[in-house]
Short mmCIF file of N, CA and C in Angstrom, two decimals:
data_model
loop_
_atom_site.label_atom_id
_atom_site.label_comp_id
_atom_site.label_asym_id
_atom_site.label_seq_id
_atom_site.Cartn_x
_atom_site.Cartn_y
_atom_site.Cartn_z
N UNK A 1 51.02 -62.63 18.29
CA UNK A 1 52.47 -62.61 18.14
C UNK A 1 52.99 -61.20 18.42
N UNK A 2 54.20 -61.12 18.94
CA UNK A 2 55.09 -59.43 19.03
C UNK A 2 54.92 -59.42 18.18
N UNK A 3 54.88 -58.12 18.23
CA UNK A 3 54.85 -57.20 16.74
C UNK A 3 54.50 -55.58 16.76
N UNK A 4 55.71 -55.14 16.00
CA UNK A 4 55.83 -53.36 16.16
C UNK A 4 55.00 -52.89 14.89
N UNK A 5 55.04 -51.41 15.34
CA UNK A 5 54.46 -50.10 14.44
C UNK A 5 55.25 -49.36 14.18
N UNK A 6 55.81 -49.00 13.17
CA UNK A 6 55.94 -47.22 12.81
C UNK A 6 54.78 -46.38 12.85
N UNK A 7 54.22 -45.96 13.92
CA UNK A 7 52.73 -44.72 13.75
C UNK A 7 53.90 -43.23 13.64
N UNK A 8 52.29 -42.97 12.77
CA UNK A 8 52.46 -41.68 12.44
C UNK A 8 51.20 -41.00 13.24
N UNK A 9 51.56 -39.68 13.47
CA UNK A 9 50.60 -39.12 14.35
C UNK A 9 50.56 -37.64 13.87
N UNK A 10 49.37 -37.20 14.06
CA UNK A 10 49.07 -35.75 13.60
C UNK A 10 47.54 -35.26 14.01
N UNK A 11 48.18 -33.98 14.30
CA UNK A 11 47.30 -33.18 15.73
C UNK A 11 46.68 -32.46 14.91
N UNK A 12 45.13 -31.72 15.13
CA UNK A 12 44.71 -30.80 14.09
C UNK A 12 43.96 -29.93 16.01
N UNK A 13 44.10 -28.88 16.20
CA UNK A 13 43.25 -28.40 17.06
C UNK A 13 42.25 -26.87 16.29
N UNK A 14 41.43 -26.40 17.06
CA UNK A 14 40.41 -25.59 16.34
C UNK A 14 40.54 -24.55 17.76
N UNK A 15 40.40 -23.30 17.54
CA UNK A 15 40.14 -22.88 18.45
C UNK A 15 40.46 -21.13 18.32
N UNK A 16 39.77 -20.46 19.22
CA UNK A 16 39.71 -18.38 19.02
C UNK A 16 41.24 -18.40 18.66
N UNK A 17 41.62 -17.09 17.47
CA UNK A 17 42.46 -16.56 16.99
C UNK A 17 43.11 -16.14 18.43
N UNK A 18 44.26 -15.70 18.65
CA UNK A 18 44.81 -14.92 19.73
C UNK A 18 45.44 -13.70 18.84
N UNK A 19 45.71 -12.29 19.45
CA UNK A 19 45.95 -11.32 18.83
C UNK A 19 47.13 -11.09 17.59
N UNK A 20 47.49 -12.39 17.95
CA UNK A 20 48.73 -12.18 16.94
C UNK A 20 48.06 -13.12 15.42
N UNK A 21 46.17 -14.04 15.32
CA UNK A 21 46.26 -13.98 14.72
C UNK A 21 46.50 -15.64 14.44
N UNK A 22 46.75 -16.23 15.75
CA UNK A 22 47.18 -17.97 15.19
C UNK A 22 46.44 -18.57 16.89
N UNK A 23 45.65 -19.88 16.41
CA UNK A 23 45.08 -20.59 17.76
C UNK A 23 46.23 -21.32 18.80
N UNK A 24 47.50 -21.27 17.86
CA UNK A 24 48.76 -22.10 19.01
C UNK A 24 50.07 -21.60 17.67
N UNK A 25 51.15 -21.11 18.83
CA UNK A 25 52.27 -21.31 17.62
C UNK A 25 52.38 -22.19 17.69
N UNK A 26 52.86 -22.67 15.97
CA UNK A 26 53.42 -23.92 16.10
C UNK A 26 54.94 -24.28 16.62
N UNK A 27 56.06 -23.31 16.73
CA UNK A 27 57.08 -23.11 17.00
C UNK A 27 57.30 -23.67 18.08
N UNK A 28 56.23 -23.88 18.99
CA UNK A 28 56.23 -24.05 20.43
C UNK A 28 55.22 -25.26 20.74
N UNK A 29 54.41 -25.44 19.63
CA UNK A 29 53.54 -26.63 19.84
C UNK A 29 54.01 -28.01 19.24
N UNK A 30 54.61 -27.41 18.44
CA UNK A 30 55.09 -28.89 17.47
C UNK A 30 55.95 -29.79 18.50
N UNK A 31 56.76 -28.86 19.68
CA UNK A 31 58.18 -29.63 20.12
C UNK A 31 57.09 -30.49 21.12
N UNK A 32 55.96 -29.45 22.09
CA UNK A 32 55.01 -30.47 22.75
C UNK A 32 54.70 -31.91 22.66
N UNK A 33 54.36 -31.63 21.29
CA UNK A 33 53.47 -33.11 20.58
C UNK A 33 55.12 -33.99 20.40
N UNK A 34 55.95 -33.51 20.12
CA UNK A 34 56.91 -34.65 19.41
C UNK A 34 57.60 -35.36 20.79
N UNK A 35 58.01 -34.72 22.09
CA UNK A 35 57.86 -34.53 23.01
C UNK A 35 57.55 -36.20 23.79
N UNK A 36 55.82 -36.05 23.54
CA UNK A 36 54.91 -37.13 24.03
C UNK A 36 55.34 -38.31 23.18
N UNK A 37 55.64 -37.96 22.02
CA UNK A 37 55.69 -39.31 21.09
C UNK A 37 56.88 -39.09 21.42
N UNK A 38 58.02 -38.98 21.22
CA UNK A 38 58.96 -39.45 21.60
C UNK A 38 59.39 -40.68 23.18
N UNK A 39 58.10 -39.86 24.01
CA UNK A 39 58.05 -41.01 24.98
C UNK A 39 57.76 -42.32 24.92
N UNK A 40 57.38 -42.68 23.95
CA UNK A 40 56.26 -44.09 23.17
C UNK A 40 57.49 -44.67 22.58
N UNK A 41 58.02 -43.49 21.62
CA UNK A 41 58.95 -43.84 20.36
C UNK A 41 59.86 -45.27 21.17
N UNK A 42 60.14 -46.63 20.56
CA UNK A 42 60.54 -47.51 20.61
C UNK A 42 60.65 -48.16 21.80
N UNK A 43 59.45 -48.08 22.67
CA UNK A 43 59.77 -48.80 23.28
C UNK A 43 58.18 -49.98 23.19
N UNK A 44 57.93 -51.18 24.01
CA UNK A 44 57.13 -51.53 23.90
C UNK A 44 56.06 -51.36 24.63
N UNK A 45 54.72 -50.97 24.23
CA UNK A 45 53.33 -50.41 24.17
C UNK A 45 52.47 -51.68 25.03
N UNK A 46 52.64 -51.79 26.27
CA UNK A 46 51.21 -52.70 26.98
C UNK A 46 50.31 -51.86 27.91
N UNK A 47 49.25 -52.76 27.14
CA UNK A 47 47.84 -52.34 27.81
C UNK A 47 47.77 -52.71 28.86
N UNK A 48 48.07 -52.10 30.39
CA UNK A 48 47.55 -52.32 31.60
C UNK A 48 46.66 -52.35 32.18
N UNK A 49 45.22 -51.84 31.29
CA UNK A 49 44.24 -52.30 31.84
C UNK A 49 43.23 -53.35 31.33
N UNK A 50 43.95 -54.02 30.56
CA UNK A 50 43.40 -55.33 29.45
C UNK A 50 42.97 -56.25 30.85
N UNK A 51 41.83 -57.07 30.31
CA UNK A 51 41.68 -58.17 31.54
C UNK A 51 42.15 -59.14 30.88
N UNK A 52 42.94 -59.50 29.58
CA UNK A 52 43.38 -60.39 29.18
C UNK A 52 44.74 -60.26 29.26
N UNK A 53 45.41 -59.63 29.89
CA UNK A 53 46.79 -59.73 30.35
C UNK A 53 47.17 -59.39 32.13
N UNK A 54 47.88 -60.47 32.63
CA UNK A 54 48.04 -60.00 34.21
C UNK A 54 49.70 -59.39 33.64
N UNK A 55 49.71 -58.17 34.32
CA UNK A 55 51.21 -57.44 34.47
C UNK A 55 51.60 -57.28 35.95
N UNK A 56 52.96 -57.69 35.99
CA UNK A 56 53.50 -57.21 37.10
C UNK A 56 54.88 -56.97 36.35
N UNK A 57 55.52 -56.05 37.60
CA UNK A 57 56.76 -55.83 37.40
C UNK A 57 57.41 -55.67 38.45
N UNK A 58 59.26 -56.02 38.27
CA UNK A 58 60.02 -55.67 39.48
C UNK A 58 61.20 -54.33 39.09
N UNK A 59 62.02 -54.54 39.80
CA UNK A 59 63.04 -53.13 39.43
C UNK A 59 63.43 -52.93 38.23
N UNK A 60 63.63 -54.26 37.63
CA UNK A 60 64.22 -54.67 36.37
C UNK A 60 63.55 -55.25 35.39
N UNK A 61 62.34 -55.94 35.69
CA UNK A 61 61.35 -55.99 34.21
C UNK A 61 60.04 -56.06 34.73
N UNK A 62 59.74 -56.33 33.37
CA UNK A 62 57.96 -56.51 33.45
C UNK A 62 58.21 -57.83 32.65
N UNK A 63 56.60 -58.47 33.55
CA UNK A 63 56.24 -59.76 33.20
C UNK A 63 55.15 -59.77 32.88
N UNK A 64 54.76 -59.94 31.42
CA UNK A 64 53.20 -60.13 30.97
C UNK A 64 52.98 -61.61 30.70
N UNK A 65 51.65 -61.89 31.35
CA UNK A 65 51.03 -63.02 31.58
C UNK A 65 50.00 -63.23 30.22
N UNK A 66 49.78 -63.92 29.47
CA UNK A 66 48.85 -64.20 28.44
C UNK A 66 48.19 -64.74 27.85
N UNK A 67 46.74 -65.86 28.21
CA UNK A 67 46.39 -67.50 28.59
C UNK A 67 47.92 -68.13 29.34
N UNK A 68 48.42 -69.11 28.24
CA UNK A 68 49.53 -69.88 28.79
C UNK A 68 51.11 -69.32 28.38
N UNK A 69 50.88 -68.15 28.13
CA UNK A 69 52.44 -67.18 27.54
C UNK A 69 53.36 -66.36 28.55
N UNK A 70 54.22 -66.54 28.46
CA UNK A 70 55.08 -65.56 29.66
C UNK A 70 55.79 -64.63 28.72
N UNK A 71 55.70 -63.58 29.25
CA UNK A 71 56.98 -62.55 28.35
C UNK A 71 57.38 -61.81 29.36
N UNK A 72 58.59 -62.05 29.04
CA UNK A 72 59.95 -60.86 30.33
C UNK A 72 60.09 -59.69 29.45
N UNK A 73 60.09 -58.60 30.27
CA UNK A 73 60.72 -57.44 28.88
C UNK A 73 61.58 -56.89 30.04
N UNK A 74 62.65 -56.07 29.39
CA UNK A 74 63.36 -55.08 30.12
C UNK A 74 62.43 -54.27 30.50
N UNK A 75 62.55 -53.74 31.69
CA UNK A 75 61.62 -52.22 32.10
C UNK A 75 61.94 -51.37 31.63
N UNK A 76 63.09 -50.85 31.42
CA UNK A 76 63.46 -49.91 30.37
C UNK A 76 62.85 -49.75 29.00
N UNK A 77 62.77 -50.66 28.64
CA UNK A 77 62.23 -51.47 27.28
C UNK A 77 60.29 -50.68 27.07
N UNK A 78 59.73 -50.80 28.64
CA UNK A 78 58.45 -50.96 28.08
C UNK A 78 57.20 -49.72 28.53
N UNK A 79 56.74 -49.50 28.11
CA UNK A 79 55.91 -48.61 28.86
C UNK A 79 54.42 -48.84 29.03
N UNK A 80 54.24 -48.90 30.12
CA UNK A 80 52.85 -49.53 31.04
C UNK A 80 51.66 -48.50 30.75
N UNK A 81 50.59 -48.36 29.85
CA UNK A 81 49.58 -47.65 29.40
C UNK A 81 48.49 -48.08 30.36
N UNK A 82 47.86 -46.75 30.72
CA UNK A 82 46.16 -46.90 31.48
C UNK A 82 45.45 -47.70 30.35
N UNK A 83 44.92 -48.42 29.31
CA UNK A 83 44.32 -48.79 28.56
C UNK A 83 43.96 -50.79 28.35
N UNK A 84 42.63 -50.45 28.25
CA UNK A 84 42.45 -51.94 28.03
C UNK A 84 43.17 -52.55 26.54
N UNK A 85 43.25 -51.58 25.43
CA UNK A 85 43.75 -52.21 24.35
C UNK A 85 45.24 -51.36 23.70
N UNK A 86 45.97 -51.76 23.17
CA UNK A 86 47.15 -50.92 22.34
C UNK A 86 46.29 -49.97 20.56
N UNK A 87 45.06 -49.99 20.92
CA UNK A 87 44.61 -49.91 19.17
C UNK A 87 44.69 -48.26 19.01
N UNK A 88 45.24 -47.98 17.34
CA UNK A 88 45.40 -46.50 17.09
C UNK A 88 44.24 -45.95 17.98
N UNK A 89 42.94 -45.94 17.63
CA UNK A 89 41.77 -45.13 18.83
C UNK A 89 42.33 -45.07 19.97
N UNK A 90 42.55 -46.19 20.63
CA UNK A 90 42.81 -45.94 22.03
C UNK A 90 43.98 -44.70 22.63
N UNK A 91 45.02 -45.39 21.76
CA UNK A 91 46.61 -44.68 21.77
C UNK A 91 46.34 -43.13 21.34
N UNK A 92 45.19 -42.78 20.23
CA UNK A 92 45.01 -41.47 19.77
C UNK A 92 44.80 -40.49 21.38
N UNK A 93 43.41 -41.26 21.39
CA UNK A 93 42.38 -40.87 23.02
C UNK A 93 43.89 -40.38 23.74
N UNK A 94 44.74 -41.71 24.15
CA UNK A 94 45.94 -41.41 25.32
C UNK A 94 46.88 -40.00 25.13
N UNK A 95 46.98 -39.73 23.35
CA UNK A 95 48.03 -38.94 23.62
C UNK A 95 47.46 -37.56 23.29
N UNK A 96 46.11 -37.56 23.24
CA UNK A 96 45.21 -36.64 23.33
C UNK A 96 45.53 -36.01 24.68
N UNK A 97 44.91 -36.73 25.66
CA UNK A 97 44.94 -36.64 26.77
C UNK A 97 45.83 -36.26 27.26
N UNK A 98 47.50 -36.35 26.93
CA UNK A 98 48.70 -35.73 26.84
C UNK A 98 48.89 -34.55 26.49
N UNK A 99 48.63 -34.52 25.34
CA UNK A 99 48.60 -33.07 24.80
C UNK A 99 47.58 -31.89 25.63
N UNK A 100 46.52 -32.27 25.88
CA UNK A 100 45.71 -31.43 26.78
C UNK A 100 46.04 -31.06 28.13
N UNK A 101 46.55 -31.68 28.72
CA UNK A 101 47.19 -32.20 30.13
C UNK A 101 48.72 -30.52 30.05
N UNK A 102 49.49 -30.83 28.80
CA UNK A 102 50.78 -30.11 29.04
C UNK A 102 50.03 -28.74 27.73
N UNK A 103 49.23 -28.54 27.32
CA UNK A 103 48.64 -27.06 26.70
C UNK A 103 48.29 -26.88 27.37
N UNK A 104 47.62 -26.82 28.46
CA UNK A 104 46.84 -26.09 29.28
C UNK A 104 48.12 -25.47 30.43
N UNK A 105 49.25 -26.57 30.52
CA UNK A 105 50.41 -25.93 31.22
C UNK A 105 51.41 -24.79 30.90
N UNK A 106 51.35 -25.07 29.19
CA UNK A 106 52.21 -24.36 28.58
C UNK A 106 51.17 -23.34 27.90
N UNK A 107 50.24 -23.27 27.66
CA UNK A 107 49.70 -22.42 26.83
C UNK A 107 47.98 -21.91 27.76
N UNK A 108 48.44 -21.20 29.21
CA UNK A 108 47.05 -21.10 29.63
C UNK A 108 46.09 -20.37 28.60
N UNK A 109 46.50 -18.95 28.23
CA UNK A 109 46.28 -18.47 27.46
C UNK A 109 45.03 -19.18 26.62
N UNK A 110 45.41 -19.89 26.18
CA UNK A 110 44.78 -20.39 24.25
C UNK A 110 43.62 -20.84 24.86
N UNK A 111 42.80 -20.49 23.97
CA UNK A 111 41.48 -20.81 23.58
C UNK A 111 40.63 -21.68 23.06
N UNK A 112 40.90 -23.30 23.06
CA UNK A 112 40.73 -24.27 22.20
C UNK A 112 39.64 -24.71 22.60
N UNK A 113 38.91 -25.35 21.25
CA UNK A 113 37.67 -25.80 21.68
C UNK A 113 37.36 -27.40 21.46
N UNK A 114 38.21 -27.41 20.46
CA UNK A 114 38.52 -28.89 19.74
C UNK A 114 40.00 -29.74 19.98
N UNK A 115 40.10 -30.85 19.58
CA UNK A 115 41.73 -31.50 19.36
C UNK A 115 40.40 -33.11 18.26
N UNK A 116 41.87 -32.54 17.49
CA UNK A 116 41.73 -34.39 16.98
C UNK A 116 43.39 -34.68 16.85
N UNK A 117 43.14 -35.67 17.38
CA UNK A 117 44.46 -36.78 17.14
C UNK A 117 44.30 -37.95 16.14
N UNK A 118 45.33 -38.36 15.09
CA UNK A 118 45.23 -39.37 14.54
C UNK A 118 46.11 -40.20 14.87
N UNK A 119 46.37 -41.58 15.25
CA UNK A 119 47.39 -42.58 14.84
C UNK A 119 47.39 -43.35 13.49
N UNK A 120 48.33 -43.23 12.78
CA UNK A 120 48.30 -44.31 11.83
C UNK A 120 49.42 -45.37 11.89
N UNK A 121 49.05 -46.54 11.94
CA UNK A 121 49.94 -48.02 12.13
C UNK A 121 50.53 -48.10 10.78
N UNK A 122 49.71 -47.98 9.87
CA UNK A 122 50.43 -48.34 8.42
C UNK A 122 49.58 -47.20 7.17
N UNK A 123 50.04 -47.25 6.08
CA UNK A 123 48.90 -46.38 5.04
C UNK A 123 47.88 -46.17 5.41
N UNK A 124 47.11 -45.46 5.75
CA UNK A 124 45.23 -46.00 5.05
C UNK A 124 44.63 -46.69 6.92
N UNK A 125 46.00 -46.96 7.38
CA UNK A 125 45.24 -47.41 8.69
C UNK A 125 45.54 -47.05 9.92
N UNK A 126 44.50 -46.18 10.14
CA UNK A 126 44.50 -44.88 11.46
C UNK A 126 43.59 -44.90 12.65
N UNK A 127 43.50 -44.68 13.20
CA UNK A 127 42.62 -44.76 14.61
C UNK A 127 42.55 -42.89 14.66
N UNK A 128 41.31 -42.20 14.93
CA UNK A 128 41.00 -41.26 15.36
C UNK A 128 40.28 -40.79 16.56
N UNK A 129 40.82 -39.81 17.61
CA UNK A 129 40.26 -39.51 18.88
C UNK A 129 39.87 -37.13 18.27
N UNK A 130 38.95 -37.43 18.42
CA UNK A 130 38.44 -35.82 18.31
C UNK A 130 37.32 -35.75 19.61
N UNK A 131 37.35 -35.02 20.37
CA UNK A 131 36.82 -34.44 21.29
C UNK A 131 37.11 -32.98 22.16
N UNK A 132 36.30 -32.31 22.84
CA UNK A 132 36.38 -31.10 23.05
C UNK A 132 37.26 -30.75 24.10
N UNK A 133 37.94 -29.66 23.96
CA UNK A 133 38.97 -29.27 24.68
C UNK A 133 38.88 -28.87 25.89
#
């Protein structure tokens, strides 16, 4: 069945002091991360590389295919993910991969060796991506 999330998300990275003493300002990192999630923020989350869903789309929507289910969404509405599944892990991994992608743009500088990302869907239930920077 549809069905949304409120996730919560939170970045922990590890990595050499820089002279002033901090591995990333946050002043400048926080807007990064909110940034990416804000791109997610409300719209709807499909897995494009699921073999259990055929997607296509035209100017104006997307059509997900699902055994015998059709769903139209606005295109506006949806955003098309590299991923076989929508699950916190996966989504963590994706916006990992985000975050690494635009620090390395914005912050050649820094020194990181680590990132963990968490998603959480509800209390107590989180998906975690930690891998090396």
């Amino acid at each position: 069945a549809l069905h949304g999330h409120n996730y919560q998300v939170s970045v922990s990275v590890e990595g050499e002091l820089d002279s002033a003493g901090v591995v990333l300002d946050f002043i400048t990192f926080k807007p990064l991360v909110k940034k990416i999630c804000d791109e997610l923020d409300h719209r709807t989350l499909i897995q494009r590389s699921s073999p259990a869903l055929k997607v296509s789309q035209t100017k104006n929507q997307v059509e997900v295919l699902y055994k015998s289910q059709r769903i139209i969404l606005p295109k506006r509405d949806v955003i098309l993910l590299p991923l076989v599944n929508t699950s916190t892990e996966l989504l963590a991994e994706h916006i990992a991969g985000q975050i690494q992608r635009r620090v390395e743009q914005k912050f050649p500088a820094a020194r990181l060796r680590f990132m963990e990302v968490s998603v959480e869907e509800s209390h107590g239930q989180r998906g975690r991506f930690r891998g090396e920077f």
